[in-house]
Structure formats: C-alpha cells, structure tokens
Short mmCIF file of C-alpha atoms in Angstrom, two decimals:
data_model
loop_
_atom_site.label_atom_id
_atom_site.label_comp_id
_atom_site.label_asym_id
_atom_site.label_seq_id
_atom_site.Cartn_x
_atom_site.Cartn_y
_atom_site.Cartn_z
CA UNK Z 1 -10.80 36.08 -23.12
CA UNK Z 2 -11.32 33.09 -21.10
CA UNK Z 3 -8.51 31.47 -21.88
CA UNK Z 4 -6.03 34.64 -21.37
CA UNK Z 5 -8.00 35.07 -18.07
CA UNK Z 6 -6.01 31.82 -16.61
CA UNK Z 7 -2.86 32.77 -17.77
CA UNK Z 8 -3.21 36.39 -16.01
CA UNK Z 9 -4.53 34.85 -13.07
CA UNK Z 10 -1.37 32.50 -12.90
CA UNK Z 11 0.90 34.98 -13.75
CA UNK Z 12 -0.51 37.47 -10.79
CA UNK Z 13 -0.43 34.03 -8.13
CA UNK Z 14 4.08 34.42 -9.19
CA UNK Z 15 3.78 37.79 -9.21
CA UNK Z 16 1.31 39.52 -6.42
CA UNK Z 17 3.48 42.91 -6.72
CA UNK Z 18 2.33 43.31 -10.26
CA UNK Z 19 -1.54 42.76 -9.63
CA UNK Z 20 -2.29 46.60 -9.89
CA UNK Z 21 -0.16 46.90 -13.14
CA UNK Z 22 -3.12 47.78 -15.92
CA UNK Z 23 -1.71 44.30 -17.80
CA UNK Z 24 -5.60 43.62 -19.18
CA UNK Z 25 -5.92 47.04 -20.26
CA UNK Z 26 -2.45 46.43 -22.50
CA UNK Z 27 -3.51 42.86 -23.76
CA UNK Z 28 -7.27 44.47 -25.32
CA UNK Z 29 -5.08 47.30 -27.24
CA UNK Z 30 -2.70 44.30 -28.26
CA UNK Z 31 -5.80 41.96 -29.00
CA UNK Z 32 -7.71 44.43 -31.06
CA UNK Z 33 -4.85 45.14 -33.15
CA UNK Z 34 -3.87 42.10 -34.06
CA UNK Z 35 -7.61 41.14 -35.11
CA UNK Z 36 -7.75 44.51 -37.35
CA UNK Z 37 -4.37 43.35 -38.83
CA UNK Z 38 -2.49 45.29 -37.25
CA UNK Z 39 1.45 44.81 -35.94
CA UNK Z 40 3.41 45.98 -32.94
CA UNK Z 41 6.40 48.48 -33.11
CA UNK Z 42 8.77 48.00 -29.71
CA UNK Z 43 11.58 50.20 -28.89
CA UNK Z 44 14.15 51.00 -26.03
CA UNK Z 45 17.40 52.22 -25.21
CA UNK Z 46 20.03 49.95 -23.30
CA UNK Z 47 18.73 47.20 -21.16
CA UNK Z 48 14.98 48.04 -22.66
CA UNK Z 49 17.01 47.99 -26.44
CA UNK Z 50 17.16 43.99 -25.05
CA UNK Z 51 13.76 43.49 -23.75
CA UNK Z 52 12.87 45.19 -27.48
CA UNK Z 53 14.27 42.00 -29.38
CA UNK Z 54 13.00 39.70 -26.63
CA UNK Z 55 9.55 40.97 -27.27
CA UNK Z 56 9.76 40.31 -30.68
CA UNK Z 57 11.21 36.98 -30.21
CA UNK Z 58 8.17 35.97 -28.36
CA UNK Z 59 5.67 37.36 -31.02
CA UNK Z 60 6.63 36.30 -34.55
CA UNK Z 61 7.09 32.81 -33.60
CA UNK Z 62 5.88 30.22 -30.50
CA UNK Z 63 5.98 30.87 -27.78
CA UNK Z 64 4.30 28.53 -25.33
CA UNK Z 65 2.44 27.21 -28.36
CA UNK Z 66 3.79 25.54 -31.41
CA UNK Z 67 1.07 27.70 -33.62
CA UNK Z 68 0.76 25.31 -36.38
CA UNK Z 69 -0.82 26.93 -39.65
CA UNK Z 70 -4.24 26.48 -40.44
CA UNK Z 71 -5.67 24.30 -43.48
CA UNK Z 72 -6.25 27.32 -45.61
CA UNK Z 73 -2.58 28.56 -44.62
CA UNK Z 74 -0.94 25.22 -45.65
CA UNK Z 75 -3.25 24.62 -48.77
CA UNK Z 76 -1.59 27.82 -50.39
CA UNK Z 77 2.00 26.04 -50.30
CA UNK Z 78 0.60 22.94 -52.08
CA UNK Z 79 1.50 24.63 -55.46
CA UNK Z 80 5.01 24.69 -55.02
CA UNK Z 81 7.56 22.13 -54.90
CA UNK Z 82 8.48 21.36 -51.73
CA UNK Z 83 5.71 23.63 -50.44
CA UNK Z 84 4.40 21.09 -47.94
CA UNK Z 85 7.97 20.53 -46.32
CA UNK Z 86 8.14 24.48 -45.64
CA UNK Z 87 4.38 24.62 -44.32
CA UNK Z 88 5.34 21.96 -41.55
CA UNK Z 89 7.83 24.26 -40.23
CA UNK Z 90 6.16 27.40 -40.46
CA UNK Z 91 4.74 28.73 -37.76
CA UNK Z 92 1.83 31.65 -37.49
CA UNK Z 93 3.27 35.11 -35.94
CA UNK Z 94 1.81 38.34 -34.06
CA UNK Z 95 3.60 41.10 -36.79
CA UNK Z 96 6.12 42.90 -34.56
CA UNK Z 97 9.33 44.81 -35.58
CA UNK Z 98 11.74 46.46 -32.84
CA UNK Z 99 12.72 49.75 -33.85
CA UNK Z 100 16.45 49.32 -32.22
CA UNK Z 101 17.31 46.25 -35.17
CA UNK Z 102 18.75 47.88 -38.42
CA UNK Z 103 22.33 49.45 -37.58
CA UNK Z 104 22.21 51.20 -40.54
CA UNK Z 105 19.05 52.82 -40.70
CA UNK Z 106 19.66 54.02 -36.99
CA UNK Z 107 22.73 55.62 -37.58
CA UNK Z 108 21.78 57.32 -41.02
CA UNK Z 109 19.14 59.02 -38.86
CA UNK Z 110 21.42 59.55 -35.86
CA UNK Z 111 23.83 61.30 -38.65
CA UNK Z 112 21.72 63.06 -40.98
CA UNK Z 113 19.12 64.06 -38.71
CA UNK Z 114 19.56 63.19 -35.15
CA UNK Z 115 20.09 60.54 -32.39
CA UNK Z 116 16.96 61.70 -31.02
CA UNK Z 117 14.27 61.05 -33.30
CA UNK Z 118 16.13 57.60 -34.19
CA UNK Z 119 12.78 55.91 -32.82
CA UNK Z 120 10.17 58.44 -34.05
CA UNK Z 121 11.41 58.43 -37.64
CA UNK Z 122 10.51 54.61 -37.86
CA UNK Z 123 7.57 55.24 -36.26
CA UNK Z 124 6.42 57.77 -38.89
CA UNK Z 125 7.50 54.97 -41.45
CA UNK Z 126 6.68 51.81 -40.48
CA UNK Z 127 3.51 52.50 -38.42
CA UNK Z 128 -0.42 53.26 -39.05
CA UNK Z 129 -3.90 53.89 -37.06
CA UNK Z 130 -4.39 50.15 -36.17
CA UNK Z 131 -0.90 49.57 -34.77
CA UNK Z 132 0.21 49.84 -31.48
CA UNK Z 133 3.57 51.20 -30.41
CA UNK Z 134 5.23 49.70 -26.99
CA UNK Z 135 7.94 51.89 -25.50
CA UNK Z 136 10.02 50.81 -22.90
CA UNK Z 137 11.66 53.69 -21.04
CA UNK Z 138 12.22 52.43 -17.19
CA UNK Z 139 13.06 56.32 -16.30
CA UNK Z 140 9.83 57.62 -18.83
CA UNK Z 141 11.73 60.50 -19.85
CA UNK Z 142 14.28 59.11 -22.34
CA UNK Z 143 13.92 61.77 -25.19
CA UNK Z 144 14.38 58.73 -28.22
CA UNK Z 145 11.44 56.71 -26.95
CA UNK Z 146 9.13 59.77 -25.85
CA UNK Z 147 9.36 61.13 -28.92
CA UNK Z 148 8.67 58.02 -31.02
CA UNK Z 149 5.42 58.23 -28.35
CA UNK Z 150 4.55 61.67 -29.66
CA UNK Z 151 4.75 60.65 -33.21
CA UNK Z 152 2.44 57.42 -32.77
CA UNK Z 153 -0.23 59.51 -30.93
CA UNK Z 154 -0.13 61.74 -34.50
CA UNK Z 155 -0.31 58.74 -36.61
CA UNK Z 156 -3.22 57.25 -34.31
CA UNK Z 157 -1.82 54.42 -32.97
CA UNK Z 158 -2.14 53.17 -29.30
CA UNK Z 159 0.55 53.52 -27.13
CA UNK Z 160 1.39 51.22 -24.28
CA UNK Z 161 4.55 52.50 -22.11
CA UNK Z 162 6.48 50.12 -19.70
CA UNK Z 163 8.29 52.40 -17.27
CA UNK Z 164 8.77 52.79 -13.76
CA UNK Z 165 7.32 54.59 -10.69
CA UNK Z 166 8.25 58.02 -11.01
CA UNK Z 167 6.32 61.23 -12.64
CA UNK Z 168 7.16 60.88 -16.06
CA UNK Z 169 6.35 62.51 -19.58
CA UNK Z 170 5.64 59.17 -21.08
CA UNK Z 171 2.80 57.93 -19.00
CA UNK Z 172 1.14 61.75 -20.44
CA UNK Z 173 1.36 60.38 -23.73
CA UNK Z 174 0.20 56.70 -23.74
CA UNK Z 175 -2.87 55.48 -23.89
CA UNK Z 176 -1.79 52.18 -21.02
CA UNK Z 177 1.12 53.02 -18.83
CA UNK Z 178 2.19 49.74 -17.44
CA UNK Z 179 3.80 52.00 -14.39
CA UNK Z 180 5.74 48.73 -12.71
CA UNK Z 181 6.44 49.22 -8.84
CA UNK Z 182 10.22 50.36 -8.97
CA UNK Z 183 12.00 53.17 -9.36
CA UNK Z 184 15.77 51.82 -9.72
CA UNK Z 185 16.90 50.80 -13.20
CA UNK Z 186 17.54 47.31 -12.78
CA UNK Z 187 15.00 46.95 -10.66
CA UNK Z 188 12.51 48.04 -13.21
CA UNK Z 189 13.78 45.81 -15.81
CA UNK Z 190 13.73 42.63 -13.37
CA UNK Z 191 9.57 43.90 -13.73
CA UNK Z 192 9.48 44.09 -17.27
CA UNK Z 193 10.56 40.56 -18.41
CA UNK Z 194 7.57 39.04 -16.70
CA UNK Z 195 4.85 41.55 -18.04
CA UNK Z 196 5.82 41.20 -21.61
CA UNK Z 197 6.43 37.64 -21.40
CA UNK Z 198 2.57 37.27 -19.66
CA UNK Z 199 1.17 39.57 -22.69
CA UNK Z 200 2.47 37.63 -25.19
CA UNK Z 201 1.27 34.54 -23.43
CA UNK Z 202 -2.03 36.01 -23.27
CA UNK Z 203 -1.88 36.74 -27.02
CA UNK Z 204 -1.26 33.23 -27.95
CA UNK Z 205 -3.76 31.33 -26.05
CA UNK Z 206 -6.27 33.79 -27.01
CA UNK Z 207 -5.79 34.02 -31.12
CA UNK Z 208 -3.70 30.65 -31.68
CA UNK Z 209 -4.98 27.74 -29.27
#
C-alpha cells in the first residue's frame, strides 16, 4: 500500500479539489479483487461510453509500467516454437471488459429485449461475487448503467460509481460512490479522466512493480 500511497499523494498535490473523493476506498475494492482473481466490468453511456474503453486501455496492458511477465509466466511459453519471442512482448493485465464494446451483442439486447438493460444483461453474464462493476453515470440516474448497478449488487459484486454532485439513485446502490465535485456534464467528465487514470496507477505499482 506503500507504494500506491505516493502515487495518491501526488495525484491529490495536481488535484486538491479531488482530495475528499473516497479514491482509497475504490482502489481496496479494486485491490482485493484482483488478488481473489477477480476482473473489472466498466460501462457508460456517451462521453462515459469513452472513459469505459479508456479504462480498459489502462488495465489490460502498461500503463506507467512495462509489467514484464514473471519467470514462471515466461517458462510456460518455452514449449512452443517461437514461445520466447511472444513472452518478450507480452505484458501482465488487470482482467477488465467494458460492457459498451460488442455492437452486436448490444443491439441484439437493445432489439430483443431492451435498450435499457443493455448493461445489466452483461452484467448477469459476464460477472461473479469477486468482481467489481464500475459505472460511470455523471448525472447517476441514467436507467442503462443503474440498472447494470442493481444487477451486480444481486450477483454480489462491489460496485464503485463515478458520478457527479447531485442526489442520485446510483450512489444508493454502490458500495464507493466516487461523487466528483461537479454537477455539469462536461465538467464531470474533465473529473473522471484523472480518478481512473490515478486508480489504475495505484493498481500497477501496487501488484506489478
């Protein structure tokens, strides 16, 4: 924790408006999936739909690290031709998936069930007890992502909302609200590229350093 500690500390210095934004709280749910083997699940609509694929971007590959594998990792390619070639470029990943990727899959459930539960569907699918789902709704009340919410809290997973400073039925449902200190759309978002980008920061050191 050490290690994450000087990150967060760095990361509040740039960003003093953030400082009362339950970040730690968010990276121990994060943390103590990934060490039970767990993945993340990240979904949004619009700008948020964006931030989803960033997130992922900076989880199943380096970040600020070039996470090299491990000798045991490698040692499994040395059967294969070729195998040591691949292992140089690999790199070791946080398991994430964002829920607004596969086209398909979103409209089938958009058509044949509805645009609504578009999130909540792969939720139900994809996720289990030692995930953790992190919805981005910078209003909290988009339907899609509240219900995908609903459905993790059934399955048992942690939920960690990123939304902004207004009542909202998300923040009811999650177990961290990362409740950033806007209320206008953009302004929200502006918020939410530096939180996710210190979390996964925080992830790295922590697990791959």
């Amino acid at each position: 924790m050490d290690k994450a500690n000087a990150i967060f500390e760095e990361f509040i210095h740039r960003y003093p408006c953030l400082k009362g934004v339950h970040i730690k709280k968010a990276f121990a749910l994060l943390l103590k999936s990934y060490k039970e083997g767990g993945k993340t699940l990240v979904c949004g609509n619009g700008g948020s739909a964006s931030d989803s694929e960033h997130i992922i971007g900076e989880l199943m590959k380096g970040f600020l690290l070039r996470r090299k594998l491990t000798g045991s990792e490698r040692k499994r390619f040395g059967s294969i031709e070729g195998g040591e070639e691949i292992a140089d470029q690999l790199q070791r990943a946080f398991p994430a998936i964002s829920l607004n990727s596969q086209t398909s899959l979103l409209t089938a459930i958009g058509n044949d069930i509805s645009y609504d539960m578009v999130f909540a569907q792969q939720v139900y699918g994809y996720g289990c007890a030692k995930d953790v789902l992190m919805a981005l709704t910078t209003s909290g009340n988009s339907k899609d992502v509240v219900l995908a919410a609903k459905t993790a809290k059934i399955i048992g997973m942690k939920i960690i909302g990123i939304t902004g400073n207004k009542p909202s039925k998300i923040k009811k449902i999650c177990d961290v609200c990362l409740t950033l200190p806007a209320t206008e759309t953009y302004k929200v978002q502006e918020l939410t590229l530096p939180v996710y980008h210190v979390l996964c920061a925080m992830l790295e050191k922590e697990l791959f350093e």
